XYZ file of C-alpha atoms in Angstrom:
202
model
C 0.000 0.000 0.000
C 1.825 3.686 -0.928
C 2.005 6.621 1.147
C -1.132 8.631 0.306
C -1.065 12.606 0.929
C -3.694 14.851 -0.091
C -4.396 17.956 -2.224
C -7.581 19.890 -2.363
C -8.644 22.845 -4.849
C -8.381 25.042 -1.574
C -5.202 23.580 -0.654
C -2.745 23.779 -3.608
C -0.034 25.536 -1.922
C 0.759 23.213 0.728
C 4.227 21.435 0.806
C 4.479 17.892 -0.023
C 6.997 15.579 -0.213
C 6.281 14.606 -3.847
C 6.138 18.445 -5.390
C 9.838 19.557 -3.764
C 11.805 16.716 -4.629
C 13.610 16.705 -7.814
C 17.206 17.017 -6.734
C 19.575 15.109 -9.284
C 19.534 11.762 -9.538
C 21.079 11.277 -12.613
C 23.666 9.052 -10.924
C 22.433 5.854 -10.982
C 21.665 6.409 -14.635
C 24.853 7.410 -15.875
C 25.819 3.882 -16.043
C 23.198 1.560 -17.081
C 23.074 -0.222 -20.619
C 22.424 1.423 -23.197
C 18.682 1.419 -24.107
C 18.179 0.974 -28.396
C 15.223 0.911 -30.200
C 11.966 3.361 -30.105
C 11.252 6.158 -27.681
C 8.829 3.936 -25.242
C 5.068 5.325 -25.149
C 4.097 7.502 -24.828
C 6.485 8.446 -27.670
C 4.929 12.434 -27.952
C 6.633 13.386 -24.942
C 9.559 15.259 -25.221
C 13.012 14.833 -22.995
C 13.812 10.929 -23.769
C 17.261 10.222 -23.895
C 17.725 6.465 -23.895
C 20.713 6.835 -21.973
C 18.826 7.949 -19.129
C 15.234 6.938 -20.333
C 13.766 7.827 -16.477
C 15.181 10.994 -16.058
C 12.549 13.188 -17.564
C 10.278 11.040 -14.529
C 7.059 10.406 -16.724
C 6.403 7.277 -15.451
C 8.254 4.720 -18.195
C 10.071 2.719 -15.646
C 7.322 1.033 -13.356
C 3.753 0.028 -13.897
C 0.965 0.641 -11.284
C -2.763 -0.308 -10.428
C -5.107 1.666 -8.745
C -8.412 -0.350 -7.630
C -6.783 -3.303 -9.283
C -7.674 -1.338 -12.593
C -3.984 -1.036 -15.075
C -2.910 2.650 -15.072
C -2.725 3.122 -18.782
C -0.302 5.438 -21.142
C -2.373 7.722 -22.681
C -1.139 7.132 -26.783
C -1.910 9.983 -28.593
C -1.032 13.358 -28.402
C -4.180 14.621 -29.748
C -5.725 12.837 -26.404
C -3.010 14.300 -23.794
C -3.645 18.147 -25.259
C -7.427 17.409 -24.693
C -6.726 16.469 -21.217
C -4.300 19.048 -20.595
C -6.484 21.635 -21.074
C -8.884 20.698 -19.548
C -6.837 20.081 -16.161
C -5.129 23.487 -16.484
C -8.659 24.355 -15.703
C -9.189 22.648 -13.184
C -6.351 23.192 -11.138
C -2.807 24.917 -12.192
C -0.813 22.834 -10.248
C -1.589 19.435 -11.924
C 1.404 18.848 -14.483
C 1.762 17.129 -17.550
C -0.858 14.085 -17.096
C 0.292 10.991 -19.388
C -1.348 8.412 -17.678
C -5.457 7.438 -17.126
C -7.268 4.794 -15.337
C -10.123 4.295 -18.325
C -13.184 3.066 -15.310
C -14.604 4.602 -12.871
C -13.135 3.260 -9.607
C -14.949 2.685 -6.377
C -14.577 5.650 -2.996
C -12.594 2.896 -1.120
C -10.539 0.957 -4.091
C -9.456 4.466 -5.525
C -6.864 4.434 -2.522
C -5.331 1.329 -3.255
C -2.247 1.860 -5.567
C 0.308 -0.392 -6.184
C 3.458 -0.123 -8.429
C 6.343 -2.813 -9.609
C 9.014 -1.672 -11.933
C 8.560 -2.738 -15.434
C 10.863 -4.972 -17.468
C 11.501 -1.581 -19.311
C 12.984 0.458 -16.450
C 13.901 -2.036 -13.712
C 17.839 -1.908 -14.426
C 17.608 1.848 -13.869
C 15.130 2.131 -10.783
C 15.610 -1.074 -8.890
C 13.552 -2.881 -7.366
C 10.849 -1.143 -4.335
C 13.199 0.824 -1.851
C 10.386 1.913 0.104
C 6.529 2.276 -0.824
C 5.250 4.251 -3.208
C 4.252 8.280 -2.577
C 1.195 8.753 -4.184
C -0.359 13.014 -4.104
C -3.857 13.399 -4.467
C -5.222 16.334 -6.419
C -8.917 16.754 -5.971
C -10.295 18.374 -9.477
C -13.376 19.289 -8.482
C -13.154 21.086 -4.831
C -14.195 17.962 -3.024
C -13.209 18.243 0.539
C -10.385 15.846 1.709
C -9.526 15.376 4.912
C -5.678 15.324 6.156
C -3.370 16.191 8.967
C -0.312 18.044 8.194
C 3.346 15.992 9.394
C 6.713 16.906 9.132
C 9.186 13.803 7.516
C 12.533 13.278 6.766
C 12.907 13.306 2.700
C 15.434 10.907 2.495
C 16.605 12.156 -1.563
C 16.807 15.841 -0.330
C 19.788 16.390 2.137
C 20.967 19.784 3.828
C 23.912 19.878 6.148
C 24.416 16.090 4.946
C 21.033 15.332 7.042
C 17.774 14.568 4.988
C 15.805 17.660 4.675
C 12.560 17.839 6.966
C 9.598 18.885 4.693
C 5.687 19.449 5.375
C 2.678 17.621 3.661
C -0.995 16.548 4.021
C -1.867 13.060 5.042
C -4.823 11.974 4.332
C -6.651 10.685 6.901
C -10.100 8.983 5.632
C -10.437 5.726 3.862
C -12.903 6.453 1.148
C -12.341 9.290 -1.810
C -15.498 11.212 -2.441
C -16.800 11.356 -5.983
C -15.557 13.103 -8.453
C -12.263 13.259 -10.714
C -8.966 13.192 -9.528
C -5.064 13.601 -10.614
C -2.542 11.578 -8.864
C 1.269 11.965 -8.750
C 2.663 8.503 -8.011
C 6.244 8.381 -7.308
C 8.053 4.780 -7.474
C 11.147 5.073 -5.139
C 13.384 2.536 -6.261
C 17.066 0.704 -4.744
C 18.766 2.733 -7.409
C 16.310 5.914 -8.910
C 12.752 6.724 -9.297
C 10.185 7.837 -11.388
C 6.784 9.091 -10.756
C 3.344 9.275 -13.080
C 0.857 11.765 -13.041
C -2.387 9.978 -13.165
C -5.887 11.080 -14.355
C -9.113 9.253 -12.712
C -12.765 9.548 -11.762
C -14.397 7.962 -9.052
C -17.877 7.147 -8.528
């Protein structure tokens, strides 16, 4: 089971461990295999360099289920501008969304996210480190309800300690309806990667 934090429409500048981390962690990339052959889907996306094919952190390198429903690469660009717009919309802070769940997903199953890493990106994230971090951005001003906690962020360091950040935990077991975004974030032995997620529930 990940880590699940939460983001309201009301609530979009609070501090969370998945929105402040993206120190460099091009290290454990440097040195993989080469990767030849196609861009991987979704191919539209700008930033692949096979070299480093998680380092733009679009989600390539692990698959995930949320609900027990696939998480699915959204394969056209036609598709991801419709959806982009309309999410800018919705709420600003919601990046680039490559990723859908197709069903609606039950209030209780929408919490239940699991990732692996995929035979695609497993040399260059590892295998699980720790459980996933998984943001929830409501899209449609439901009300969530959280707590606010100060962790250690292991991947952000200051002084040579981890950095201690802020974020919202949520603190119910059921999603209200509606649509949501999610920003999953595999942490793996040796990188991570993270999808941005686009949902309803019902």
């Amino acid at each position: 089971m990940a880590r699940i934090e939460a983001r309201s429409r009301a609530r979009t500048r609070i501090a969370a461990v998945c929105t402040v981390l993206f120190a460099a962690a091009l290290a454990g990339c440097a040195q993989v295999p080469r990767n030849a052959g196609a861009t991987p889907a979704p191919s539209y996306a700008s930033g692949y360099f096979d070299r480093a094919p998680c380092v733009d952190r679009i989600g390539r390198c692990f698959d995930a289920t949320i609900g027990g429903q696939p998480v699915e690469v959204i394969a056209t660009r036609e598709e991801f501008e419709r959806l982009r717009t309309q999410l800018r919309a919705l709420n600003g802070g919601v990046r680039d969304v490559y990723w859908i769940v197709r069903r609606p997903l039950g209030r209780a199953a929408a919490l239940d996210v699991e990732t692996v890493a995929n035979d695609f990106g497993r040399a260059y994230v590892g295998e699980p480190r720790e459980e996933a971090d998984v943001t929830v951005y409501a899209l449609d001003g439901q009300d969530l309800e959280s707590e606010t906690e100060h962790v250690a962020s292991p991947d952000v360091r200051i002084g040579g300690r981890p950095a201690v950040v802020q974020q919202e935990t949520l603190t119910q077991d059921t999603l209200p309806p509606g649509r949501y975004a999610f920003a999953i974030k595999y942490l793996g032995r040796a990188n991570w990667d993270r999808k941005w997620v686009f949902l309803t529930v019902q």
